């Protein structure tokens, strides 16, 4: 298992690489070029500069999240081919600096959706939350300003302000796209990109929809185990891989996370893992919590044990954390709680590894 942390770049993140360096065991940065528009090939000079910056601090840059997919690809428009060509160019350029995993999503129009970016928990930490009734009452046309208003001045992934004008015609364009059509459009994209990724040693790792059900009437096709099976079988190659995100998949009460993790670890189609805990309300709403078991509804220890059992060799990162200790940061992406999350996950991993390798007595005696 390779522990990583997501970093949005020195212009767009309150957290510095030097701070991340002080978290034990984080060896890699999950990088991005957040300012680039979906559809354009990432300039090699920018990729190299990011690589230089990250490796100078002693990290690897082997995971990129996200290379966003142009809406024309998701809509299956004739113009998709030129955007797919640009995507392929980006894959090749990222591979040239040693990138191994590209995480992306196939959600129409919006990335993750929440009704509240700073729900206050009893201990006064704040978290992202989802109330179905609130989301259903929001006019999608005003959603972006609603969210950026509460985002402390940072842009949110997938919610760049310049996309605001595009939202109305886009929502209209999706009226005619069924889940089946969207799946065919994903397959078309994978048929073109997976062979190139395979050739350059990259795994494409699709991220589940967040939340994993239709929002604003838009189709969703990465919601559950059967969707994931269908996707990996659409182009049956290890480079067509998955990001398993416990917080996204776990938001649906009908998803059995244990079964999902086991199924895809067994098939060796997990390239990247996001571990985040959430707590369900009795009505199915949810809010994010600290990473430990007791804080939420996700069986974190059990999932880490599964990763250990399968001797998971891929990348992992703590996903969204709470905002604690007065930190001001991009919602979900503060330093402190993600650092605690990384240590919780790593501690469990080490302990399972000791058990697996029969080292527990030796370790105990060393500490005595
Ligand atoms: O919840 C998050 O912040 C991330 O897990 C997603 O935004 C993820 O980066 C994208 O959906 C992947 O493209
Ligand atoms: Fe995630």
Short mmCIF file of C-alpha atoms in Angstrom, two decimals, residues 1-353:
data_model
loop_
_atom_site.label_atom_id
_atom_site.label_comp_id
_atom_site.label_asym_id
_atom_site.label_seq_id
_atom_site.Cartn_x
_atom_site.Cartn_y
_atom_site.Cartn_z
CA UNK A 1 0.00 0.00 0.00
CA UNK A 2 1.32 3.43 -0.94
CA UNK A 3 0.04 6.23 1.28
CA UNK A 4 -0.59 9.51 -0.55
CA UNK A 5 -2.24 12.86 0.05
CA UNK A 6 -4.12 14.99 -2.43
CA UNK A 7 -2.61 18.41 -3.13
CA UNK A 8 -4.16 21.06 -5.36
CA UNK A 9 -0.97 23.00 -6.13
CA UNK A 10 0.70 25.99 -4.52
CA UNK A 11 -1.75 28.48 -6.06
CA UNK A 12 -4.89 26.64 -5.05
CA UNK A 13 -4.24 24.90 -1.75
CA UNK A 14 -3.83 26.23 1.78
CA UNK A 15 -1.68 23.21 2.61
CA UNK A 16 2.01 23.19 1.64
CA UNK A 17 4.16 20.29 0.52
CA UNK A 18 6.47 20.99 3.46
CA UNK A 19 3.57 20.47 5.86
CA UNK A 20 2.57 17.24 4.16
CA UNK A 21 6.17 16.09 4.43
CA UNK A 22 5.81 16.06 8.23
CA UNK A 23 3.03 13.46 8.12
CA UNK A 24 4.76 10.11 8.66
CA UNK A 25 4.47 7.54 5.86
CA UNK A 26 2.99 9.81 3.19
CA UNK A 27 5.28 9.06 0.29
CA UNK A 28 3.30 10.33 -2.64
CA UNK A 29 1.35 13.35 -3.78
CA UNK A 30 -1.88 13.01 -5.70
CA UNK A 31 -1.46 15.93 -8.04
CA UNK A 32 -3.61 17.91 -10.41
CA UNK A 33 -3.57 20.89 -12.72
CA UNK A 34 -6.82 22.21 -11.43
CA UNK A 35 -6.97 25.34 -13.56
CA UNK A 36 -6.96 23.53 -16.91
CA UNK A 37 -10.28 23.13 -18.64
CA UNK A 38 -11.68 19.68 -19.36
CA UNK A 39 -10.90 18.79 -22.97
CA UNK A 40 -7.51 20.42 -23.36
CA UNK A 41 -4.32 18.39 -23.52
CA UNK A 42 -2.23 19.15 -20.43
CA UNK A 43 0.89 21.06 -21.48
CA UNK A 44 4.03 19.02 -20.97
CA UNK A 45 5.81 22.04 -19.46
CA UNK A 46 3.13 22.31 -16.74
CA UNK A 47 3.29 18.58 -16.05
CA UNK A 48 7.07 18.72 -15.75
CA UNK A 49 6.93 21.74 -13.47
CA UNK A 50 4.48 19.98 -11.15
CA UNK A 51 6.62 16.86 -11.18
CA UNK A 52 9.72 18.89 -10.35
CA UNK A 53 8.01 20.73 -7.52
CA UNK A 54 6.64 17.54 -5.93
CA UNK A 55 9.76 15.42 -6.32
CA UNK A 56 12.04 18.19 -5.00
CA UNK A 57 10.20 17.84 -1.70
CA UNK A 58 10.93 14.14 -1.73
CA UNK A 59 7.52 12.84 -2.84
CA UNK A 60 6.56 10.68 -5.78
CA UNK A 61 3.99 11.91 -8.30
CA UNK A 62 2.43 8.67 -9.50
CA UNK A 63 -1.26 9.50 -9.18
CA UNK A 64 -3.20 12.30 -10.84
CA UNK A 65 -6.73 13.25 -9.77
CA UNK A 66 -8.46 14.29 -11.83
CA UNK A 67 -8.05 14.59 -15.54
CA UNK A 68 -11.59 15.75 -16.11
CA UNK A 69 -13.60 14.49 -19.05
CA UNK A 70 -15.17 16.93 -21.48
CA UNK A 71 -18.98 16.90 -21.45
CA UNK A 72 -19.07 16.19 -25.21
CA UNK A 73 -17.48 12.80 -24.49
CA UNK A 74 -20.13 12.04 -21.87
CA UNK A 75 -22.85 13.28 -24.22
CA UNK A 76 -21.44 11.26 -27.12
CA UNK A 77 -21.32 14.27 -29.49
CA UNK A 78 -19.35 14.07 -32.77
CA UNK A 79 -16.83 16.51 -31.30
CA UNK A 80 -15.90 13.89 -28.68
CA UNK A 81 -13.17 12.43 -30.88
CA UNK A 82 -11.01 15.52 -30.69
CA UNK A 83 -11.41 15.66 -26.92
CA UNK A 84 -10.54 11.98 -26.64
CA UNK A 85 -7.43 12.65 -28.72
CA UNK A 86 -6.46 15.39 -26.27
CA UNK A 87 -7.10 13.01 -23.35
CA UNK A 88 -4.84 10.41 -24.97
CA UNK A 89 -2.13 13.03 -25.38
CA UNK A 90 -2.47 13.89 -21.68
CA UNK A 91 -2.14 10.20 -20.74
CA UNK A 92 1.07 9.92 -22.76
CA UNK A 93 2.53 13.10 -21.30
CA UNK A 94 1.69 12.12 -17.72
CA UNK A 95 3.21 8.69 -18.31
CA UNK A 96 6.40 10.36 -19.54
CA UNK A 97 7.06 11.72 -16.02
CA UNK A 98 6.20 8.43 -14.32
CA UNK A 99 2.49 8.77 -13.55
CA UNK A 100 0.93 5.33 -12.99
CA UNK A 101 -2.71 6.06 -12.11
CA UNK A 102 -5.19 8.59 -13.47
CA UNK A 103 -8.34 8.98 -11.40
CA UNK A 104 -11.36 10.46 -13.19
CA UNK A 105 -15.12 10.47 -12.92
CA UNK A 106 -17.94 10.14 -15.42
CA UNK A 107 -20.58 12.22 -13.65
CA UNK A 108 -22.55 14.50 -15.95
CA UNK A 109 -22.12 18.24 -15.33
CA UNK A 110 -21.24 18.19 -11.63
CA UNK A 111 -18.60 16.53 -9.52
CA UNK A 112 -19.64 15.68 -5.95
CA UNK A 113 -22.80 17.27 -4.59
CA UNK A 114 -23.46 18.37 -1.01
CA UNK A 115 -26.13 20.51 0.64
CA UNK A 116 -23.81 21.84 3.34
CA UNK A 117 -20.07 22.50 3.26
CA UNK A 118 -19.73 23.25 6.97
CA UNK A 119 -22.19 21.28 9.09
CA UNK A 120 -21.22 21.77 12.74
CA UNK A 121 -20.74 18.53 14.73
CA UNK A 122 -21.13 18.41 18.55
CA UNK A 123 -17.36 18.79 19.02
CA UNK A 124 -17.55 21.98 16.87
CA UNK A 125 -15.64 20.51 13.96
CA UNK A 126 -17.32 21.13 10.60
CA UNK A 127 -17.96 18.67 7.79
CA UNK A 128 -19.59 18.28 4.39
CA UNK A 129 -23.15 16.98 4.54
CA UNK A 130 -25.91 15.82 2.26
CA UNK A 131 -29.58 16.34 2.97
CA UNK A 132 -31.70 14.97 0.20
CA UNK A 133 -34.60 17.37 0.78
CA UNK A 134 -32.28 20.38 0.66
CA UNK A 135 -30.58 19.22 -2.54
CA UNK A 136 -33.90 18.54 -4.20
CA UNK A 137 -35.07 22.04 -3.31
CA UNK A 138 -32.04 23.75 -4.89
CA UNK A 139 -32.47 25.22 -8.33
CA UNK A 140 -29.54 23.67 -10.26
CA UNK A 141 -29.00 27.02 -12.00
CA UNK A 142 -28.04 28.68 -8.75
CA UNK A 143 -26.16 25.72 -7.34
CA UNK A 144 -22.71 26.91 -8.26
CA UNK A 145 -23.00 30.29 -6.57
CA UNK A 146 -24.59 28.52 -3.59
CA UNK A 147 -21.56 26.28 -3.24
CA UNK A 148 -18.77 28.74 -3.99
CA UNK A 149 -20.35 31.12 -1.46
CA UNK A 150 -19.56 28.63 1.30
CA UNK A 151 -16.22 27.46 0.01
CA UNK A 152 -14.00 30.04 1.71
CA UNK A 153 -12.75 31.53 -1.57
CA UNK A 154 -11.40 28.30 -3.02
CA UNK A 155 -12.76 26.81 -6.18
CA UNK A 156 -14.14 23.31 -5.86
CA UNK A 157 -13.09 20.44 -8.10
CA UNK A 158 -15.49 20.21 -11.02
CA UNK A 159 -17.20 23.47 -10.12
CA UNK A 160 -15.07 26.08 -11.85
CA UNK A 161 -16.87 29.45 -12.00
CA UNK A 162 -16.49 29.76 -15.76
CA UNK A 163 -18.69 26.70 -16.15
CA UNK A 164 -21.65 28.47 -14.61
CA UNK A 165 -22.88 29.82 -17.96
CA UNK A 166 -22.71 26.35 -19.48
CA UNK A 167 -24.94 24.71 -16.92
CA UNK A 168 -28.37 25.49 -18.34
CA UNK A 169 -27.77 24.24 -21.90
CA UNK A 170 -25.87 21.27 -20.51
CA UNK A 171 -28.69 20.20 -18.26
CA UNK A 172 -30.94 20.43 -21.29
CA UNK A 173 -28.60 18.36 -23.43
CA UNK A 174 -28.66 15.57 -20.83
CA UNK A 175 -32.45 15.35 -20.93
CA UNK A 176 -32.07 12.93 -23.83
CA UNK A 177 -29.25 10.84 -22.35
CA UNK A 178 -30.36 7.67 -20.64
CA UNK A 179 -28.11 5.70 -18.30
CA UNK A 180 -27.71 3.17 -21.10
CA UNK A 181 -26.53 5.85 -23.52
CA UNK A 182 -24.15 7.29 -20.96
CA UNK A 183 -22.70 3.83 -20.40
CA UNK A 184 -22.19 3.40 -24.16
CA UNK A 185 -20.41 6.75 -24.24
CA UNK A 186 -18.14 5.64 -21.41
CA UNK A 187 -17.41 2.41 -23.28
CA UNK A 188 -16.54 4.37 -26.41
CA UNK A 189 -14.13 6.49 -24.37
CA UNK A 190 -12.54 3.44 -22.72
CA UNK A 191 -12.12 1.59 -26.01
CA UNK A 192 -9.99 4.45 -27.30
CA UNK A 193 -8.05 5.33 -24.14
CA UNK A 194 -7.39 2.02 -22.34
CA UNK A 195 -5.10 0.61 -25.09
CA UNK A 196 -2.97 3.75 -24.91
CA UNK A 197 -2.91 3.68 -21.12
CA UNK A 198 -1.90 0.00 -21.26
CA UNK A 199 0.88 0.77 -23.70
CA UNK A 200 2.35 3.43 -21.40
CA UNK A 201 1.88 1.56 -18.13
CA UNK A 202 -0.93 3.73 -16.79
CA UNK A 203 -4.11 2.59 -15.04
CA UNK A 204 -7.25 4.62 -15.59
CA UNK A 205 -9.21 4.47 -12.33
CA UNK A 206 -12.80 5.64 -12.49
CA UNK A 207 -14.16 7.25 -9.31
CA UNK A 208 -17.70 6.35 -8.16
CA UNK A 209 -20.50 8.87 -8.40
CA UNK A 210 -20.87 10.99 -5.31
CA UNK A 211 -23.53 10.55 -4.07
CA UNK A 212 -24.21 7.27 -5.88
CA UNK A 213 -27.72 8.09 -7.09
CA UNK A 214 -29.17 10.45 -9.69
CA UNK A 215 -29.00 14.13 -8.72
CA UNK A 216 -30.95 16.84 -10.59
CA UNK A 217 -32.39 14.18 -12.90
CA UNK A 218 -28.96 13.50 -14.44
CA UNK A 219 -28.04 9.91 -15.32
CA UNK A 220 -25.52 8.12 -13.07
CA UNK A 221 -23.68 4.95 -14.01
CA UNK A 222 -20.97 4.40 -11.34
CA UNK A 223 -23.19 3.75 -8.33
CA UNK A 224 -22.80 0.17 -7.15
CA UNK A 225 -21.19 -3.22 -7.57
CA UNK A 226 -23.04 -4.18 -10.74
CA UNK A 227 -22.16 -0.84 -12.40
CA UNK A 228 -18.50 -1.37 -11.51
CA UNK A 229 -18.51 -4.93 -12.86
CA UNK A 230 -20.08 -3.76 -16.08
CA UNK A 231 -17.46 -1.03 -16.44
CA UNK A 232 -14.40 -3.22 -15.92
CA UNK A 233 -15.84 -5.82 -18.26
CA UNK A 234 -16.62 -3.26 -20.98
CA UNK A 235 -12.90 -3.19 -21.76
CA UNK A 236 -11.44 -6.12 -19.91
CA UNK A 237 -7.89 -4.99 -19.20
CA UNK A 238 -6.02 -4.13 -15.97
CA UNK A 239 -5.54 -0.58 -17.27
CA UNK A 240 -9.31 -0.17 -17.06
CA UNK A 241 -9.28 0.01 -13.29
CA UNK A 242 -11.18 1.47 -10.34
CA UNK A 243 -10.88 4.02 -7.57
CA UNK A 244 -12.76 2.53 -4.63
CA UNK A 245 -14.07 5.43 -2.55
CA UNK A 246 -15.62 4.31 0.75
CA UNK A 247 -17.40 7.61 1.33
CA UNK A 248 -18.98 7.78 -2.12
CA UNK A 249 -20.08 4.15 -2.44
CA UNK A 250 -20.91 3.98 1.28
CA UNK A 251 -23.40 6.83 1.02
CA UNK A 252 -25.92 4.36 -0.42
CA UNK A 253 -27.40 2.07 2.21
CA UNK A 254 -27.80 -0.65 -0.41
CA UNK A 255 -24.05 -0.83 -1.14
CA UNK A 256 -22.20 -3.53 0.79
CA UNK A 257 -18.72 -2.00 1.01
CA UNK A 258 -17.12 -5.17 2.28
CA UNK A 259 -18.43 -7.15 -0.67
CA UNK A 260 -17.46 -4.42 -3.15
CA UNK A 261 -13.89 -4.13 -1.83
CA UNK A 262 -13.47 -7.89 -1.77
CA UNK A 263 -14.87 -8.39 -5.26
CA UNK A 264 -12.55 -5.94 -6.98
CA UNK A 265 -9.47 -6.69 -4.89
CA UNK A 266 -10.00 -10.32 -5.83
CA UNK A 267 -10.13 -9.35 -9.49
CA UNK A 268 -7.10 -7.09 -9.10
CA UNK A 269 -8.89 -4.09 -10.53
CA UNK A 270 -8.31 -1.57 -7.75
CA UNK A 271 -5.66 1.01 -8.58
CA UNK A 272 -6.54 3.65 -6.01
CA UNK A 273 -8.46 3.72 -2.72
CA UNK A 274 -10.11 6.72 -1.03
CA UNK A 275 -10.90 6.07 2.61
CA UNK A 276 -13.41 8.38 4.21
CA UNK A 277 -16.03 7.78 6.88
CA UNK A 278 -19.60 9.06 6.81
CA UNK A 279 -22.54 8.72 9.16
CA UNK A 280 -26.02 7.92 7.93
CA UNK A 281 -29.08 9.61 9.39
CA UNK A 282 -32.11 7.36 9.80
CA UNK A 283 -33.69 8.88 6.65
CA UNK A 284 -30.66 8.06 4.44
CA UNK A 285 -29.06 11.53 4.59
CA UNK A 286 -25.38 11.51 5.52
CA UNK A 287 -22.55 13.65 6.79
CA UNK A 288 -18.81 13.13 6.76
CA UNK A 289 -16.94 12.29 9.96
CA UNK A 290 -13.51 11.54 11.35
CA UNK A 291 -11.92 8.47 9.80
CA UNK A 292 -12.11 6.09 12.77
CA UNK A 293 -14.74 3.32 13.01
CA UNK A 294 -16.76 4.76 15.89
CA UNK A 295 -17.25 8.11 14.17
CA UNK A 296 -19.35 6.85 11.29
CA UNK A 297 -21.12 4.04 9.47
CA UNK A 298 -18.24 2.84 7.27
CA UNK A 299 -16.45 -0.31 8.55
CA UNK A 300 -13.01 1.27 8.18
CA UNK A 301 -11.02 -1.33 10.12
CA UNK A 302 -12.66 -4.10 8.16
CA UNK A 303 -11.87 -2.43 4.82
CA UNK A 304 -8.25 -1.91 5.83
CA UNK A 305 -8.08 -5.55 6.89
CA UNK A 306 -9.37 -6.57 3.46
CA UNK A 307 -6.70 -4.43 1.80
CA UNK A 308 -4.14 -6.11 4.00
CA UNK A 309 -5.48 -9.61 3.32
CA UNK A 310 -5.12 -9.03 -0.41
CA UNK A 311 -1.73 -7.40 0.21
CA UNK A 312 -2.95 -4.35 -1.70
CA UNK A 313 -0.01 -2.79 -3.54
CA UNK A 314 -1.79 0.20 -5.03
CA UNK A 315 -2.24 3.79 -3.90
CA UNK A 316 -4.45 4.98 -1.09
CA UNK A 317 -5.32 8.32 0.43
CA UNK A 318 -7.45 9.59 3.27
CA UNK A 319 -10.40 11.28 1.57
CA UNK A 320 -12.22 14.33 2.94
CA UNK A 321 -11.48 15.26 6.53
CA UNK A 322 -13.29 17.47 9.01
CA UNK A 323 -12.25 21.08 9.53
CA UNK A 324 -10.68 21.16 12.99
CA UNK A 325 -8.44 23.30 15.21
CA UNK A 326 -9.62 26.49 13.51
CA UNK A 327 -8.09 25.59 10.18
CA UNK A 328 -9.25 27.51 7.08
CA UNK A 329 -8.95 25.36 4.00
CA UNK A 330 -10.74 24.02 0.98
CA UNK A 331 -13.80 22.11 2.29
CA UNK A 332 -12.84 18.50 2.98
CA UNK A 333 -9.17 19.18 2.25
CA UNK A 334 -7.65 20.66 5.37
CA UNK A 335 -4.31 19.38 6.62
CA UNK A 336 -5.08 18.33 10.17
CA UNK A 337 -7.89 15.84 9.91
CA UNK A 338 -6.53 14.25 6.76
CA UNK A 339 -3.22 13.80 8.61
CA UNK A 340 -5.07 12.11 11.47
CA UNK A 341 -6.87 9.96 8.89
CA UNK A 342 -3.61 8.96 7.22
CA UNK A 343 -2.19 7.88 10.58
CA UNK A 344 -5.32 5.93 11.52
CA UNK A 345 -5.22 4.05 8.23
CA UNK A 346 -1.48 3.50 8.36
CA UNK A 347 -1.62 2.34 11.98
CA UNK A 348 -4.24 -0.26 11.16
CA UNK A 349 -2.31 -1.37 8.10
CA UNK A 350 0.91 -1.79 10.10
CA UNK A 351 -0.87 -3.76 12.74
CA UNK A 352 -2.48 -6.12 10.22
CA UNK A 353 0.86 -6.45 8.43
#
